[in-house]
Coordinates of C-alpha atoms in Angstrom, one line a residue:
Chain H
X1 CA 87.4 95.6 92.3
X2 CA 87.9 93.1 95.2
X3 CA 86.5 93.9 98.5
X4 CA 84.0 93.1 101.2
X5 CA 80.3 93.8 100.8
X6 CA 78.0 94.1 103.8
X7 CA 74.3 94.3 103.6
X8 CA 72.0 95.9 104.5
X9 CA 73.7 99.1 105.5
X10 CA 70.9 100.1 107.7
X11 CA 68.4 97.7 109.4
X12 CA 65.6 98.2 111.8
X13 CA 64.3 95.3 113.9
X14 CA 61.5 94.9 116.4
X15 CA 62.4 93.3 119.7
X16 CA 62.1 89.5 119.7
X17 CA 63.0 89.2 116.0
X18 CA 66.1 87.5 114.6
X19 CA 68.0 89.3 111.9
X20 CA 70.8 88.2 109.6
X21 CA 73.6 90.5 108.3
X22 CA 75.3 89.5 105.1
X23 CA 79.1 89.6 104.5
X24 CA 80.5 88.6 101.2
X25 CA 84.2 88.9 100.1
X26 CA 85.7 88.3 96.7
X27 CA 89.3 88.6 97.9
X28 CA 89.8 84.9 98.3
X29 CA 90.7 85.5 101.9
X30 CA 90.9 82.6 104.3
X31 CA 89.8 84.2 107.6
X32 CA 86.7 86.3 108.3
X33 CA 85.6 88.2 111.4
X34 CA 82.6 89.9 112.8
X35 CA 83.1 92.9 115.1
X36 CA 80.6 95.0 117.1
X37 CA 81.3 98.7 117.5
X38 CA 79.6 100.8 120.2
X39 CA 80.5 104.4 121.0
X40 CA 83.5 104.6 123.3
X41 CA 84.0 100.9 123.4
X42 CA 86.1 100.3 120.3
X43 CA 85.8 97.0 118.4
X44 CA 84.7 93.8 120.1
X45 CA 85.1 90.5 118.4
X46 CA 81.9 88.4 118.1
X47 CA 82.9 85.4 116.0
X48 CA 85.7 84.5 113.6
X49 CA 86.4 81.8 111.1
X50 CA 89.7 80.7 109.7
X51 CA 88.4 78.0 107.3
X52 CA 85.2 76.9 105.7
X53 CA 82.9 75.0 108.0
X54 CA 84.7 76.1 111.1
X55 CA 84.3 79.1 113.4
X56 CA 85.2 80.2 116.9
X57 CA 83.5 82.4 119.5
X58 CA 85.1 85.8 120.1
X59 CA 84.7 87.9 123.2
X60 CA 81.0 88.6 123.0
X61 CA 79.4 85.7 121.1
X62 CA 76.3 85.3 123.3
X63 CA 73.1 86.1 121.4
X64 CA 74.8 85.7 118.0
X65 CA 75.3 82.9 115.5
X66 CA 77.3 82.5 112.3
X67 CA 77.9 80.0 109.5
X68 CA 80.8 79.5 107.0
X69 CA 79.5 77.3 104.3
X70 CA 81.4 79.0 101.6
X71 CA 84.8 80.7 101.7
X72 CA 83.4 84.0 100.5
X73 CA 80.5 84.2 102.8
X74 CA 80.2 84.7 106.6
X75 CA 76.7 85.8 107.6
X76 CA 75.9 86.9 111.2
X77 CA 72.5 86.3 112.8
X78 CA 71.6 88.5 115.7
X79 CA 69.1 86.5 117.7
X80 CA 66.4 87.6 120.1
X81 CA 68.7 86.4 122.9
X82 CA 71.0 89.3 122.3
X83 CA 70.0 91.8 125.0
X84 CA 71.2 95.0 123.5
X85 CA 71.6 94.5 119.7
X86 CA 71.6 98.1 118.6
X87 CA 75.1 98.7 117.3
X88 CA 77.3 99.1 114.2
X89 CA 78.5 95.7 112.9
X90 CA 81.7 95.3 110.9
X91 CA 82.9 92.3 108.9
X92 CA 86.5 91.9 108.0
X93 CA 88.8 89.4 106.3
X94 CA 92.4 88.5 106.0
X95 CA 94.5 86.0 104.1
X96 CA 97.4 83.8 105.2
X97 CA 100.7 85.8 105.2
X98 CA 99.0 89.2 105.2
X99 CA 100.4 89.9 108.7
X100 CA 97.0 90.7 110.1
X101 CA 96.2 93.5 107.6
X102 CA 92.5 93.2 107.8
X103 CA 90.1 94.4 105.0
X104 CA 86.9 95.7 106.4
X105 CA 83.4 96.1 104.9
X106 CA 81.5 99.4 105.2
X107 CA 79.5 98.1 108.1
X108 CA 75.8 97.5 108.9
X109 CA 73.9 99.6 111.4
X110 CA 71.3 97.7 113.3
X111 CA 68.6 99.5 115.3
X112 CA 66.2 97.7 117.5
X113 CA 62.9 99.6 117.9
Chain C
X1 CA 97.7 89.4 128.6
X2 CA 98.0 91.6 125.6
X3 CA 96.4 95.0 125.6
X4 CA 96.4 98.4 123.9
X5 CA 95.9 101.8 125.5
X6 CA 95.1 104.9 123.5
X7 CA 94.8 108.4 124.6
X8 CA 91.2 109.4 125.1
X9 CA 89.4 111.7 122.7
X10 CA 88.0 113.6 121.2
X11 CA 90.9 115.6 119.9
X12 CA 90.1 118.9 118.2
X13 CA 92.7 120.7 116.2
X14 CA 92.8 123.5 113.7
X15 CA 94.0 122.8 110.2
X16 CA 97.8 122.7 109.8
X17 CA 98.3 121.9 113.5
X18 CA 100.6 119.1 114.6
X19 CA 98.9 115.8 115.7
X20 CA 100.0 113.2 118.2
X21 CA 97.8 110.3 119.3
X22 CA 99.5 108.2 122.0
X23 CA 99.3 104.5 121.9
X24 CA 101.1 102.1 124.4
X25 CA 100.8 98.4 124.5
X26 CA 101.4 95.4 126.7
X27 CA 102.4 92.2 125.0
X28 CA 104.6 89.1 125.3
X29 CA 107.2 88.5 122.6
X30 CA 107.4 90.7 119.5
X31 CA 104.0 91.9 118.3
X32 CA 103.2 93.7 115.1
X33 CA 101.6 97.1 115.5
X34 CA 99.0 98.9 113.4
X35 CA 97.1 102.1 113.1
X36 CA 93.7 101.8 111.4
X37 CA 91.5 104.8 110.5
X38 CA 87.7 105.0 110.3
X39 CA 86.1 107.8 108.3
X40 CA 82.5 108.8 109.3
X41 CA 80.0 106.1 108.4
X42 CA 82.6 103.7 107.0
X43 CA 84.5 100.6 107.9
X44 CA 88.1 100.7 109.0
X45 CA 91.1 100.8 106.8
X46 CA 94.8 100.2 107.5
X47 CA 96.7 103.5 107.8
X48 CA 100.2 102.1 108.6
X49 CA 102.0 99.3 110.3
X50 CA 105.3 98.2 111.8
X51 CA 106.4 94.6 112.4
X52 CA 109.5 95.0 114.4
X53 CA 111.2 97.3 116.9
X54 CA 112.5 100.6 115.5
X55 CA 110.4 100.2 112.3
X56 CA 108.6 103.3 111.2
X57 CA 105.3 103.0 109.4
X58 CA 104.2 105.9 107.2
X59 CA 101.3 106.8 104.9
X60 CA 99.5 109.9 103.8
X61 CA 101.8 112.1 106.0
X62 CA 101.2 110.1 109.1
X63 CA 104.0 108.3 110.9
X64 CA 104.5 106.0 113.8
X65 CA 107.6 104.4 115.2
X66 CA 107.7 101.0 117.0
X67 CA 109.4 101.7 120.3
X68 CA 110.0 98.6 122.2
X69 CA 111.8 100.3 125.1
X70 CA 108.8 102.4 125.9
X71 CA 106.2 99.9 124.4
X72 CA 104.7 102.7 122.3
X73 CA 103.5 103.3 118.8
X74 CA 102.4 107.0 118.8
X75 CA 100.8 108.3 115.7
X76 CA 102.0 111.7 114.4
X77 CA 101.3 114.1 111.5
X78 CA 103.0 117.4 111.0
X79 CA 100.1 119.3 109.5
X80 CA 96.5 118.0 109.7
X81 CA 93.8 118.7 107.2
X82 CA 90.0 118.8 107.6
X83 CA 89.9 115.5 105.6
X84 CA 91.8 113.8 108.4
X85 CA 88.8 114.0 110.7
X86 CA 88.1 110.4 111.6
X87 CA 88.5 107.8 114.4
X88 CA 92.0 106.3 114.7
X89 CA 92.5 102.9 116.2
X90 CA 95.8 101.4 117.5
X91 CA 96.1 97.6 117.4
X92 CA 98.5 94.8 117.9
X93 CA 98.8 91.2 116.8
X94 CA 101.0 88.5 118.3
X95 CA 102.2 85.3 116.7
X96 CA 100.0 82.3 117.6
X97 CA 96.8 84.3 118.4
X98 CA 94.8 82.9 115.5
X99 CA 95.3 86.2 113.7
X100 CA 93.2 88.1 116.1
X101 CA 94.0 91.7 116.6
X102 CA 93.9 93.4 120.0
X103 CA 92.3 96.9 119.6
X104 CA 92.6 100.1 121.4
X105 CA 89.3 102.0 122.1
X106 CA 89.9 104.5 119.3
X107 CA 90.6 108.2 119.3
X108 CA 88.2 110.6 117.6
X109 CA 89.9 113.5 115.7
X110 CA 88.1 116.6 114.5
X111 CA 90.0 119.1 112.4
X112 CA 88.5 122.6 112.0
X113 CA 89.2 124.8 109.1

């Protein structure tokens, strides 16, 4: 079955450490997105990529980095510069002509100890 | 700019009650409108959508009508079930916005047996 796989589902990190969240899709979708979800704040866009080797900052990119070396992969690195990284992170993808019907992964919950 | 406003939750209902979750929007042009649902511990999934004025989206007993005159896209269900307990997000997309969605903050629904 096609879909988006995020890993790990749960991750604990000490302050000052970088951590990378994986997002892989086998849907042949062009665009991929990373969102952060905090209670009561809805979804906030971190980064998005519409094509391989290109990506743009979203609304809250500070302290995060991404790469898009392959169409199916869009990993997110949460760096030590991110002041409050504890959150639920969601990856999504969409293809051209899909009228913004996003497919989401199951999410990764990051907790900073 | 574009924005989406949802009624605040949490909403608590008894099984078989009628559900309305209000959603209003501000946008230029003719946006597409969406309702996504997030079940506990999971990513989001599309519930229904409407792409032009007066369209009605429907799925799993849920309905929403695109009302341009009132800039609204309220979600309704005639008889909710315990399994409908989730967070519901209203969203819009506009042509030319790089396929980014504008999200409401989400409304949590709890249905009691």
